[in-house]
PDB file of C-alpha atoms in Angstrom:
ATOM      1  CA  UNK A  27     148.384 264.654 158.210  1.00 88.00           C
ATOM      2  CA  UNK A  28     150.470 262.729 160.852  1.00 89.00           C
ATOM      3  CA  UNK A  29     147.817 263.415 163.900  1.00 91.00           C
ATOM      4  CA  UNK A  30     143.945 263.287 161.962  1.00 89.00           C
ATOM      5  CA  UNK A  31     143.174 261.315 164.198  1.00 87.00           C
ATOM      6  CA  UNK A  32     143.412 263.157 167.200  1.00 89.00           C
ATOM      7  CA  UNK A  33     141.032 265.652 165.252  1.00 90.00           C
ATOM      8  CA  UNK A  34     137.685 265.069 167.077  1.00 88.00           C
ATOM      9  CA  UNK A  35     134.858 263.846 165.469  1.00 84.00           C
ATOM     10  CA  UNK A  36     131.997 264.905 168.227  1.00 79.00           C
ATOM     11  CA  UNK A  37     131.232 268.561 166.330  1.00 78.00           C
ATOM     12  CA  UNK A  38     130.517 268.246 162.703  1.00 78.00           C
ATOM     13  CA  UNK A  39     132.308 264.652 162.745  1.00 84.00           C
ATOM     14  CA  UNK A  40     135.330 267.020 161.257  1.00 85.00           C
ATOM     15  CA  UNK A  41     137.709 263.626 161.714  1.00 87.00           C
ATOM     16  CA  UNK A  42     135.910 262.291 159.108  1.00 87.00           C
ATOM     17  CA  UNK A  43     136.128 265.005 156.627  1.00 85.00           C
ATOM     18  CA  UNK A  44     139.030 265.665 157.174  1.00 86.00           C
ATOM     19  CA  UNK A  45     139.865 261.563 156.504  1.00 88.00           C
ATOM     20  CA  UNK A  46     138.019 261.561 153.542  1.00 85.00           C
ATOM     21  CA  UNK A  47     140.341 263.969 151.404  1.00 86.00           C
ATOM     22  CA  UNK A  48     143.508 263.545 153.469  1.00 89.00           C
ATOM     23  CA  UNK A  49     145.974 262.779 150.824  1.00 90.00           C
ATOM     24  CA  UNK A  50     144.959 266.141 149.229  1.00 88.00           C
ATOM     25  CA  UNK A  51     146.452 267.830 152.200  1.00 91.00           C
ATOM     26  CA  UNK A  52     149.898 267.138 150.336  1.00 90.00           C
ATOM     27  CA  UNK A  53     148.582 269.990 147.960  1.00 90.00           C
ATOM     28  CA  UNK A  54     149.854 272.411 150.596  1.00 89.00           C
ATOM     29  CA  UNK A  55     153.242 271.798 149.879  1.00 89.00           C
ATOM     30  CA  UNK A  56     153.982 273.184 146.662  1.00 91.00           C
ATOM     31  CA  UNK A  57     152.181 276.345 147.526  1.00 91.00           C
ATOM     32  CA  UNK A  58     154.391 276.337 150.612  1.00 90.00           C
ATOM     33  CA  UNK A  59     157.045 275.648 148.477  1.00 91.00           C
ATOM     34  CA  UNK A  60     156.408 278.562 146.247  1.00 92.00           C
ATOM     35  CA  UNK A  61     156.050 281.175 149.158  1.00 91.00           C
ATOM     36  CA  UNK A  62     159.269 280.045 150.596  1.00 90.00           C
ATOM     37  CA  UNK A  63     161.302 280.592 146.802  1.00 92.00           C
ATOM     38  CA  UNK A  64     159.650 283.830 146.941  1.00 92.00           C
ATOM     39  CA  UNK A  65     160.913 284.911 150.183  1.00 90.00           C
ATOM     40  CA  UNK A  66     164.309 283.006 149.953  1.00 90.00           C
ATOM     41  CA  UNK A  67     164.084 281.307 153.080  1.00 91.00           C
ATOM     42  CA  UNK A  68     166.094 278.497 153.540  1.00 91.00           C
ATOM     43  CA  UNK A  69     164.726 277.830 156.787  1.00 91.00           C
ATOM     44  CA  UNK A  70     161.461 277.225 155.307  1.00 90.00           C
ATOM     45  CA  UNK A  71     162.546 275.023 152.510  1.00 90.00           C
ATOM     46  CA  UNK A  72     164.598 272.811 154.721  1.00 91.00           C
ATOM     47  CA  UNK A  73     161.192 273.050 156.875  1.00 91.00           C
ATOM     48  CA  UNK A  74     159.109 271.663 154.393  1.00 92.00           C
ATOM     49  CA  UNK A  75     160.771 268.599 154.103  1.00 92.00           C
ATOM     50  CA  UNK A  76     158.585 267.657 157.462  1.00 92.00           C
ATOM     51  CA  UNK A  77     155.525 267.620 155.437  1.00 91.00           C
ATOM     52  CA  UNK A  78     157.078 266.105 152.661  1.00 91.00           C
ATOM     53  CA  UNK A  79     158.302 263.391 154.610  1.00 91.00           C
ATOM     54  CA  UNK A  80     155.019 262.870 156.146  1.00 91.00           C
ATOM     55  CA  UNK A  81     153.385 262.587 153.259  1.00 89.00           C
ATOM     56  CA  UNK A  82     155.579 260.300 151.389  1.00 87.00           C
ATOM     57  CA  UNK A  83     155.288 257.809 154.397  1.00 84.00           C
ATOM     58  CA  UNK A  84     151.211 257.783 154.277  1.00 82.00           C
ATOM     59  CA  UNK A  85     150.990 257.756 150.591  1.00 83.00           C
ATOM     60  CA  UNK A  86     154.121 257.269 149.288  1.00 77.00           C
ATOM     61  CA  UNK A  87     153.793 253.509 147.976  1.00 74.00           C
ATOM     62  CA  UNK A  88     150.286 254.132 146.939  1.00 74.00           C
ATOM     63  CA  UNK A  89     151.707 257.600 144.803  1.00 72.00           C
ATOM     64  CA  UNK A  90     154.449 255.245 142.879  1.00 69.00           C
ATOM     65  CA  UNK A  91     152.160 251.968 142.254  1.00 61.00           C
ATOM     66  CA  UNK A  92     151.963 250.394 139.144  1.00 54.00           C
ATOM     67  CA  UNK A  93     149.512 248.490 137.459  1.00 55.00           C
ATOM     68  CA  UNK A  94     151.123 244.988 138.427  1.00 55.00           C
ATOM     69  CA  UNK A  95     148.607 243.125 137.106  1.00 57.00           C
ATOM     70  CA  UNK A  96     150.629 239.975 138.994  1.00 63.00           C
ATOM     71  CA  UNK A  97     149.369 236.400 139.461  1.00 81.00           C
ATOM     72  CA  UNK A  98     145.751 236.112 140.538  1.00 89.00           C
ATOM     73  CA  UNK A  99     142.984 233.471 141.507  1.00 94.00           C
ATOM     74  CA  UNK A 100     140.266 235.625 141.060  1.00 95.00           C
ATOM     75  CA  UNK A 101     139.320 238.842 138.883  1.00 96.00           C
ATOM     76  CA  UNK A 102     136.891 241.082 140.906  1.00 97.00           C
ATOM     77  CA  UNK A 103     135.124 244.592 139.250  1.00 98.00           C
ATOM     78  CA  UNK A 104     133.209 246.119 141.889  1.00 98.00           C
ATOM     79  CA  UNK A 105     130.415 249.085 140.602  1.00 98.00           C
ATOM     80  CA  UNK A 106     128.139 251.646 141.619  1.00 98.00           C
ATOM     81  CA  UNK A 107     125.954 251.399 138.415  1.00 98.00           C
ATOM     82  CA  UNK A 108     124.249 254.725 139.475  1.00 98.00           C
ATOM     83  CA  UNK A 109     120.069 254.440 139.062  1.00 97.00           C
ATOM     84  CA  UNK A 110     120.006 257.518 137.256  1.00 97.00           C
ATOM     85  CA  UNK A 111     122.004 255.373 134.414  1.00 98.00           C
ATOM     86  CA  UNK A 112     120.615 255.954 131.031  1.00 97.00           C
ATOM     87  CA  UNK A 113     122.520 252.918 129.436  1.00 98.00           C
ATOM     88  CA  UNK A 114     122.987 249.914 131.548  1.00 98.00           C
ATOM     89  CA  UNK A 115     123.285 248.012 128.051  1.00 98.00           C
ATOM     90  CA  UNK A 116     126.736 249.480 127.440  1.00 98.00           C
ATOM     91  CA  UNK A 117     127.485 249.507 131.457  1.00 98.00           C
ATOM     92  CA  UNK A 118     127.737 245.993 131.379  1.00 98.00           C
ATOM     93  CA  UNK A 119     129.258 245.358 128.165  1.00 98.00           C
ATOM     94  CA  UNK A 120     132.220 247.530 129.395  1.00 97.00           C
ATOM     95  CA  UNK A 121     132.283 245.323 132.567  1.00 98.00           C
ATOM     96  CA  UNK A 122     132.570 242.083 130.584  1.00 98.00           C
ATOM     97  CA  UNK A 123     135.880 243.931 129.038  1.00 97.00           C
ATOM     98  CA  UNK A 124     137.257 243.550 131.633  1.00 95.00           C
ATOM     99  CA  UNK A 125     137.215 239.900 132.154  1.00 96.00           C
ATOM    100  CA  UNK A 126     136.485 239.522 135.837  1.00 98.00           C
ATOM    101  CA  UNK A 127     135.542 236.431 137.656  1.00 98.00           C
ATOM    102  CA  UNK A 128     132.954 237.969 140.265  1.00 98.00           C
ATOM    103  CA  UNK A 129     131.173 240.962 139.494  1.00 98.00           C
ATOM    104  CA  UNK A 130     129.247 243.212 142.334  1.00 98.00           C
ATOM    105  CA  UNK A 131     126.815 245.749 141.095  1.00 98.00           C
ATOM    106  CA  UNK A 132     124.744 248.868 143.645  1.00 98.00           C
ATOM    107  CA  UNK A 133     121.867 250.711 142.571  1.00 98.00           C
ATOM    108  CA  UNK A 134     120.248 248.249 140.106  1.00 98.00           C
ATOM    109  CA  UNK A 135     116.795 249.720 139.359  1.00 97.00           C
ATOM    110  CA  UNK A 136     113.828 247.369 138.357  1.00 96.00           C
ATOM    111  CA  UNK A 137     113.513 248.647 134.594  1.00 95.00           C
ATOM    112  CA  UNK A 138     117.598 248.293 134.434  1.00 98.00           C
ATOM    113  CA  UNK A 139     117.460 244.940 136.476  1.00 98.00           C
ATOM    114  CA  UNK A 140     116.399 242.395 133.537  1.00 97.00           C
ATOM    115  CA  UNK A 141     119.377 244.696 131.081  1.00 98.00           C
ATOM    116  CA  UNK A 142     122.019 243.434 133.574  1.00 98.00           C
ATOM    117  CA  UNK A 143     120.508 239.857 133.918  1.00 98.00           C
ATOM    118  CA  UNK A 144     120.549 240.012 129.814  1.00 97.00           C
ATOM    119  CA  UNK A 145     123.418 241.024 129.104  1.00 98.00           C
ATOM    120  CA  UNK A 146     125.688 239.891 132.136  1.00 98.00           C
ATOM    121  CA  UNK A 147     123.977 236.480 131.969  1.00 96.00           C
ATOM    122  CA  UNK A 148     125.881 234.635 128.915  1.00 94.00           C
ATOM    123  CA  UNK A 149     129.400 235.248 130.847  1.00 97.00           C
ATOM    124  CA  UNK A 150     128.006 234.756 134.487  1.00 98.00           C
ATOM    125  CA  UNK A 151     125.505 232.423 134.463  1.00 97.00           C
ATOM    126  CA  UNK A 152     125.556 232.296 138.496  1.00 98.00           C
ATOM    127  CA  UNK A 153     123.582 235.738 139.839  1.00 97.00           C
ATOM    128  CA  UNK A 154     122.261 237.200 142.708  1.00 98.00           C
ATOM    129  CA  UNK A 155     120.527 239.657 143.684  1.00 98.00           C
ATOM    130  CA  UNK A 156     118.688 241.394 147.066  1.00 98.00           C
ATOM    131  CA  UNK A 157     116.744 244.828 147.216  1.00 97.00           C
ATOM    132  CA  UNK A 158     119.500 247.349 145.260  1.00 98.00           C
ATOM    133  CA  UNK A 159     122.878 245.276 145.151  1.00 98.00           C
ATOM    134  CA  UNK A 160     123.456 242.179 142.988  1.00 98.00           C
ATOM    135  CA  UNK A 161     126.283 239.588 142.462  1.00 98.00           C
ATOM    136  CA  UNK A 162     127.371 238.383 139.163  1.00 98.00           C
ATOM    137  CA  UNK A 163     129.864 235.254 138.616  1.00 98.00           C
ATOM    138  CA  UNK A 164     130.858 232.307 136.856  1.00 98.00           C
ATOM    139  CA  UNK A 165     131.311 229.921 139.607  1.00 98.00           C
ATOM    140  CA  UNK A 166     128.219 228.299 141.703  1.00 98.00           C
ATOM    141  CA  UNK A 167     126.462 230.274 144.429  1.00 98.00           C
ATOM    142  CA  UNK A 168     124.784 228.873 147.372  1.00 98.00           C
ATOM    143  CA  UNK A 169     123.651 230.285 151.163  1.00 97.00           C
ATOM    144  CA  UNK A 170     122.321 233.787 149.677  1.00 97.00           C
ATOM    145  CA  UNK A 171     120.844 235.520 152.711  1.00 97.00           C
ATOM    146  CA  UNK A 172     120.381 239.057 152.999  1.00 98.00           C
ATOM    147  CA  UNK A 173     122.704 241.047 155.028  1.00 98.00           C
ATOM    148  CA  UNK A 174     121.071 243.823 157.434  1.00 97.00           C
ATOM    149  CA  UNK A 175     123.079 247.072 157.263  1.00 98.00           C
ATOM    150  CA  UNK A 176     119.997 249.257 157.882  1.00 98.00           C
ATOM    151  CA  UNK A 177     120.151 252.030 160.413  1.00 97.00           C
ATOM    152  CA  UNK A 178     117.614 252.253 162.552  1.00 95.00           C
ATOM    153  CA  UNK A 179     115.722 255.431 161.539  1.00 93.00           C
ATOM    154  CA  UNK A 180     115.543 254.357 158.005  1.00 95.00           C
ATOM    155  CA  UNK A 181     111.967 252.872 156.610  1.00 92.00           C
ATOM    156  CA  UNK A 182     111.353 249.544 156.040  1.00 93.00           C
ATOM    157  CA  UNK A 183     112.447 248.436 152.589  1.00 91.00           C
ATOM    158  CA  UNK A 184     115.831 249.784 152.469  1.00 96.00           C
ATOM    159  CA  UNK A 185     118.004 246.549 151.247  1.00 97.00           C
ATOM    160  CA  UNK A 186     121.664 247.222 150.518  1.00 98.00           C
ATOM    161  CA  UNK A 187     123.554 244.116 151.943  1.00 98.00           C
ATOM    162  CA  UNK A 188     124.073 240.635 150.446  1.00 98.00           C
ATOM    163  CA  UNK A 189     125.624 237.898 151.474  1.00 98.00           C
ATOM    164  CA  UNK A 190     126.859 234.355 149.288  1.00 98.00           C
ATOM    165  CA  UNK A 191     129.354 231.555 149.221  1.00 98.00           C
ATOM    166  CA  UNK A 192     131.321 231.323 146.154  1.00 98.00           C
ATOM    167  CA  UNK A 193     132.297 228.116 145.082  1.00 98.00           C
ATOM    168  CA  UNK A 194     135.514 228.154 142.932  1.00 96.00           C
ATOM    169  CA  UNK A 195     138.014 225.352 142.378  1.00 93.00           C
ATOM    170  CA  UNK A 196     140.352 226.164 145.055  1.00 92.00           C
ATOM    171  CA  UNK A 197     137.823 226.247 147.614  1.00 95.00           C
ATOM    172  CA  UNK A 198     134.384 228.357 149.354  1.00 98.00           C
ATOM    173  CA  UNK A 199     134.730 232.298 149.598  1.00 98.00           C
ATOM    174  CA  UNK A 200     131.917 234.031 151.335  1.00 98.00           C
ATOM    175  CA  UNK A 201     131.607 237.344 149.249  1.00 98.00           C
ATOM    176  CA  UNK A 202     129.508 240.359 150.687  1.00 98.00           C
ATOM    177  CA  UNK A 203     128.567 242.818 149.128  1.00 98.00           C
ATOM    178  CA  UNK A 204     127.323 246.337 150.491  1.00 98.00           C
ATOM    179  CA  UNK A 205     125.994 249.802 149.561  1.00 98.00           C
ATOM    180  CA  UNK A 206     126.666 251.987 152.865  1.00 98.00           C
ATOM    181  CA  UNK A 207     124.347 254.891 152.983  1.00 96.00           C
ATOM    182  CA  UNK A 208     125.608 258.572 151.506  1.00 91.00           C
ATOM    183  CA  UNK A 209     127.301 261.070 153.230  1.00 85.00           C
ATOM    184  CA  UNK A 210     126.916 264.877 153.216  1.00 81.00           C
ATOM    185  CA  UNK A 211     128.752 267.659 153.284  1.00 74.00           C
ATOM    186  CA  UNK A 212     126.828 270.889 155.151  1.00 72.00           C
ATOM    187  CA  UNK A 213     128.008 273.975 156.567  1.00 65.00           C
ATOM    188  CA  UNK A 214     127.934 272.481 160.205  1.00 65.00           C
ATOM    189  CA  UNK A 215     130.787 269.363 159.072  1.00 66.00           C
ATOM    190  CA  UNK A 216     129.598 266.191 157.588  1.00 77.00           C
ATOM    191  CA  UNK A 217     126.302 264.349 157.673  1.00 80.00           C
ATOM    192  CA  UNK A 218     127.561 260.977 158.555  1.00 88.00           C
ATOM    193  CA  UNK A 219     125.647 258.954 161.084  1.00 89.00           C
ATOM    194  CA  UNK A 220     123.888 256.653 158.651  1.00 94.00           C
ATOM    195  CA  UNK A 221     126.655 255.769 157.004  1.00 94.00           C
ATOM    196  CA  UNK A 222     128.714 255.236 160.661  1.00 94.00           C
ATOM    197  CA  UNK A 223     126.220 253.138 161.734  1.00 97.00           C
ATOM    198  CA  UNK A 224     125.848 250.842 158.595  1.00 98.00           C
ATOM    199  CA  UNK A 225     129.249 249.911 159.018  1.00 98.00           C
ATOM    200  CA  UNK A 226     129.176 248.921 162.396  1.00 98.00           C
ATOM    201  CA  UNK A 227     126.345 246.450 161.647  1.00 98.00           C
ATOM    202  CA  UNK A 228     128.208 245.704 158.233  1.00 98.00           C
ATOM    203  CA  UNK A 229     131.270 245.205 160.545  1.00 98.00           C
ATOM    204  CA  UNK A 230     129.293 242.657 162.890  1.00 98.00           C
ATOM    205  CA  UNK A 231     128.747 240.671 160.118  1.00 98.00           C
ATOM    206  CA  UNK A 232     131.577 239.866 158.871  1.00 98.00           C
ATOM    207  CA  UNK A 233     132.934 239.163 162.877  1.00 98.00           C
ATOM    208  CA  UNK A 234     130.539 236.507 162.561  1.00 98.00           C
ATOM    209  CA  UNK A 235     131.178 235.189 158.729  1.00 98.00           C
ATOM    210  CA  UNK A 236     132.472 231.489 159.434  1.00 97.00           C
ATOM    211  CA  UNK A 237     133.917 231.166 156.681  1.00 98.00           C
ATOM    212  CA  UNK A 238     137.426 232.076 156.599  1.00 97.00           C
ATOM    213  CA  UNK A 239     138.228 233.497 153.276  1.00 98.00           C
ATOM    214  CA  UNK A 240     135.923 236.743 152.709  1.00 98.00           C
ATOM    215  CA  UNK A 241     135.664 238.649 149.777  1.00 98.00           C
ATOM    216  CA  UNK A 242     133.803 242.312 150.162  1.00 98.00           C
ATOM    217  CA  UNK A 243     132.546 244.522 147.070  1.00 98.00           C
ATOM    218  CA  UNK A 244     130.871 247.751 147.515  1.00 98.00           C
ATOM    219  CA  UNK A 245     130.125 251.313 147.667  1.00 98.00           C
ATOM    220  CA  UNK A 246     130.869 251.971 151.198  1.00 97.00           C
ATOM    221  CA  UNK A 247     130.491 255.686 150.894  1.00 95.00           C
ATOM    222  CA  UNK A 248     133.734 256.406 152.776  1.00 91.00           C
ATOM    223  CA  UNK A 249     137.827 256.345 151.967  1.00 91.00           C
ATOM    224  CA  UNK A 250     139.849 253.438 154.150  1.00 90.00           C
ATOM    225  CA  UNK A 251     141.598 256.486 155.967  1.00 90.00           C
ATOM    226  CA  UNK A 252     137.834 257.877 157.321  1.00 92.00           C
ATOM    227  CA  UNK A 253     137.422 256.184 161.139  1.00 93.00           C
ATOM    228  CA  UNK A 254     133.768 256.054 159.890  1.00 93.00           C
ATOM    229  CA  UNK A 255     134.588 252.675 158.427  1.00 95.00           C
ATOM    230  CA  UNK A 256     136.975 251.208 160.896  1.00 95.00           C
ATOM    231  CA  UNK A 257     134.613 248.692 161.704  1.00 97.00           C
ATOM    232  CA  UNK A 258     134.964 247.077 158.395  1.00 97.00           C
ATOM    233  CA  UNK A 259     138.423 248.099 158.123  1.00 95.00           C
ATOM    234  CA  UNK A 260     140.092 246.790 161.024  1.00 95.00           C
ATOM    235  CA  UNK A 261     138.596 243.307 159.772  1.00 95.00           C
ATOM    236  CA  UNK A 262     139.572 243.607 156.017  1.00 95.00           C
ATOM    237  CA  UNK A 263     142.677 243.484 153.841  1.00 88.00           C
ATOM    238  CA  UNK A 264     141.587 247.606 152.834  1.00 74.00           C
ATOM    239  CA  UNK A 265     143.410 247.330 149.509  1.00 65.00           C
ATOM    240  CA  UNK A 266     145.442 250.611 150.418  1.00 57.00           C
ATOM    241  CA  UNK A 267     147.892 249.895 147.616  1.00 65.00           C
ATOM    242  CA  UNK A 268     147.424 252.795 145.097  1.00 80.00           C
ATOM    243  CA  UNK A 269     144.576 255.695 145.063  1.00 88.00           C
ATOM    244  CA  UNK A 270     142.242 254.273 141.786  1.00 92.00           C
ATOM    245  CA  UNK A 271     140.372 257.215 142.689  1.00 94.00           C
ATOM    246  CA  UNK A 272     136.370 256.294 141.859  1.00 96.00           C
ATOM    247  CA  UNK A 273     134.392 259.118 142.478  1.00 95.00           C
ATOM    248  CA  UNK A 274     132.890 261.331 140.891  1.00 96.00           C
ATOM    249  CA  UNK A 275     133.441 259.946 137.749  1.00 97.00           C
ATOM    250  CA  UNK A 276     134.158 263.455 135.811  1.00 95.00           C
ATOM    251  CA  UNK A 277     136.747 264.477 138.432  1.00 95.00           C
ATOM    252  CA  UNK A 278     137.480 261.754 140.447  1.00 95.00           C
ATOM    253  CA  UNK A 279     139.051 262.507 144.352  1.00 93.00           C
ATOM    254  CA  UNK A 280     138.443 259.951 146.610  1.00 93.00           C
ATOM    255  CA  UNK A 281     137.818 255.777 146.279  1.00 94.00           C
ATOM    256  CA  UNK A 282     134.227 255.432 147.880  1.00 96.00           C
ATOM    257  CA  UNK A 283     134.524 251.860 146.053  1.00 97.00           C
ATOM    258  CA  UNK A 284     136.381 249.219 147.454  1.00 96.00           C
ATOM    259  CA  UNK A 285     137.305 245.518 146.959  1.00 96.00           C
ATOM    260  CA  UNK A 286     138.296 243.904 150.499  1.00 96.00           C
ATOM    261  CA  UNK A 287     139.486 240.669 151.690  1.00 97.00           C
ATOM    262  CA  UNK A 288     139.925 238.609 154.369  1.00 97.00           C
ATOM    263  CA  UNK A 289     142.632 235.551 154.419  1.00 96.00           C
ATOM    264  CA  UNK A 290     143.061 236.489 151.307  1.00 95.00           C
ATOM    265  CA  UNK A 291     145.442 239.244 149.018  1.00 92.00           C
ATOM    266  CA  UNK A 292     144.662 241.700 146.765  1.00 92.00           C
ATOM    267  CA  UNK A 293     147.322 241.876 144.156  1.00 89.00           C
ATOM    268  CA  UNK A 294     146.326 244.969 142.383  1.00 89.00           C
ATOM    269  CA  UNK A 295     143.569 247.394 141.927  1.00 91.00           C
ATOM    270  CA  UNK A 296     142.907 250.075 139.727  1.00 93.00           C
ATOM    271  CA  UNK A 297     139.948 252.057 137.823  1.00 96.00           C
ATOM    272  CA  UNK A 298     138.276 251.034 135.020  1.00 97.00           C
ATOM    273  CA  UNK A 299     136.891 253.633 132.338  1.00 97.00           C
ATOM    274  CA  UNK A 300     134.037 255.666 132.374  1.00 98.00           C
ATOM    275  CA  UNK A 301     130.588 254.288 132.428  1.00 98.00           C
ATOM    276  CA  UNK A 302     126.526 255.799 132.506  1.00 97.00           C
ATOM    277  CA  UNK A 303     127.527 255.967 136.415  1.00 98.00           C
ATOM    278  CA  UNK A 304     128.648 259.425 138.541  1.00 97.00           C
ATOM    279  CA  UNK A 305     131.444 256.409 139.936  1.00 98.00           C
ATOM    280  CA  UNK A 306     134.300 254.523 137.987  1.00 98.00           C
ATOM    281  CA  UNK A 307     133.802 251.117 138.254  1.00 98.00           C
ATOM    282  CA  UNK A 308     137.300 249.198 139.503  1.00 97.00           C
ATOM    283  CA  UNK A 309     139.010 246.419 139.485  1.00 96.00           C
ATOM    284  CA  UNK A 310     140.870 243.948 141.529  1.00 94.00           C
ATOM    285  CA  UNK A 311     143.016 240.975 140.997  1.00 93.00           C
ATOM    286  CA  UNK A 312     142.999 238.806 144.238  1.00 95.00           C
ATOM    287  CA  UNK A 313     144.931 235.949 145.808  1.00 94.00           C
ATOM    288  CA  UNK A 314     144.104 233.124 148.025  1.00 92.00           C
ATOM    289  CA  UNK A 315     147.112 233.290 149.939  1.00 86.00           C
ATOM    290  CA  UNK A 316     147.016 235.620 152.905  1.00 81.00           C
TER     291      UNK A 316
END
């Protein structure tokens, strides 16, 4: 836990895996703990307060956080509709519960496109939307341009990046948002290259945004611990503030769906409830004070 990241990622990128379910390594220590009751070892009890301790530092804060739902400028619900979604009708009614500002949606299909526009429309009147990702909100948007986070060996066609200004009351917000491609796991590590390489160019973008204040809403396929995404990370607020755990959706174990910011603070974020989707959709309130 202290050292993934001396873990190499050149065979089976096994840095990354291991990344991606890191804070699950703390499930070690009550088996540890049991072994050592059973064979009465003090040494190893007072041993596994290393472990402990290195756990509680990484994850600590994020184990103990409430839902402050504090003061906020904007409400943001980021989700991964899923196209396999058999009611997109109740998908975005349980969005509009939510009462959100901005809302960024992945994986809109053509026949569930016009159910979104429909129903989303009355409360967001301001929408936009480019290849498989869409935007949702109820202030202005202007300067739409698609964003290119395609890898190289993928066909033509593939469009999962978006890029808008906002135009609230306090001020412009460039908001992006992104559908990294999927990872997956085989029996020689995990498939990742796709999805490295979409965030570098995802990454690249944002380096150049000149806007200052930078909202970004997506599936990114990838926790904020996995290196995978440090191109995007190490240029975003990465809302490490509490696990809101998004996928799957039956058994949820890692947040593949994030709400980032630059110049900007996210005050809380958490999971919203079940949808159609295999992912949670979540939710973040979001200051425009750095």
């Amino acid at each position: 836990m202290a050292f993934h990241s001396v873990v190499p990622n050149a065979v089976g990128r096994l840095g990354s895996l291991l990344e991606t379910f890191l804070p699950w390594l703390g499930l070690a220590v009550p088996l540890l703990l049991v072994l050592a009751l059973l064979r009465r070892s003090a040494v190893a009890l007072v041993a596994l307060l290393l472990p402990v301790a290195v756990w509680g530092n990484l994850f600590g804060r994020m184990a103990l956080a409430q839902e402050d739902r504090g003061a906020h400028d904007i409400m943001a619900v980021q989700h991964n509709v899923s196209d396999e979604n058999s009611d997109p009708e109740g998908t975005a009614s349980a969005l509009i519960e939510a009462a959100p500002d901005v809302v960024a949606l992945e994986e809109l299909t053509p026949s569930a496109l016009s159910v979104y526009e429909s129903v989303l429309g009355a409360d967001y009147p301001h929408h936009v939307v480019e290849g498989t990702v869409g935007l949702w909100s109820k202030y202005p948007l202007s300067d739409v341009r698609p964003v290119d986070i395609k890898p190289k060996d993928i066909p033509e066609g593939w469009n999962r990046g978006l890029r808008t200004t906002a135009r609230t009351p306090q001020g412009d917000i460039a908001v992006y948002v992104a559908h990294l491609p999927s990872v997956r796991i085989r029996w020689n590590g995990l498939s990742s290259g796709w999805r490295d390489e979409s965030a570098g160019l995802l990454g690249d973008a944002i380096a150049a945004e000149e806007l200052d204040k930078v909202i970004l809403l997506g599936d990114l396929n990838s926790t904020v611990d996995d290196r995978g995404l440090d191109p995007v990370t190490e240029r975003m607020d990465s809302t490490g503030r509490s696990f809101a755990f998004s996928w799957p959706a039956t058994l949820p174990v890692s947040r593949i769906d994030h709400v980032m910011t630059r110049s900007m603070t996210v005050t809380d974020i958490r999971t919203l409830p079940a949808t159609g989707s295999d992912h949670l959709p979540i939710a973040a309130g979001i200051r425009f004070e750095p």
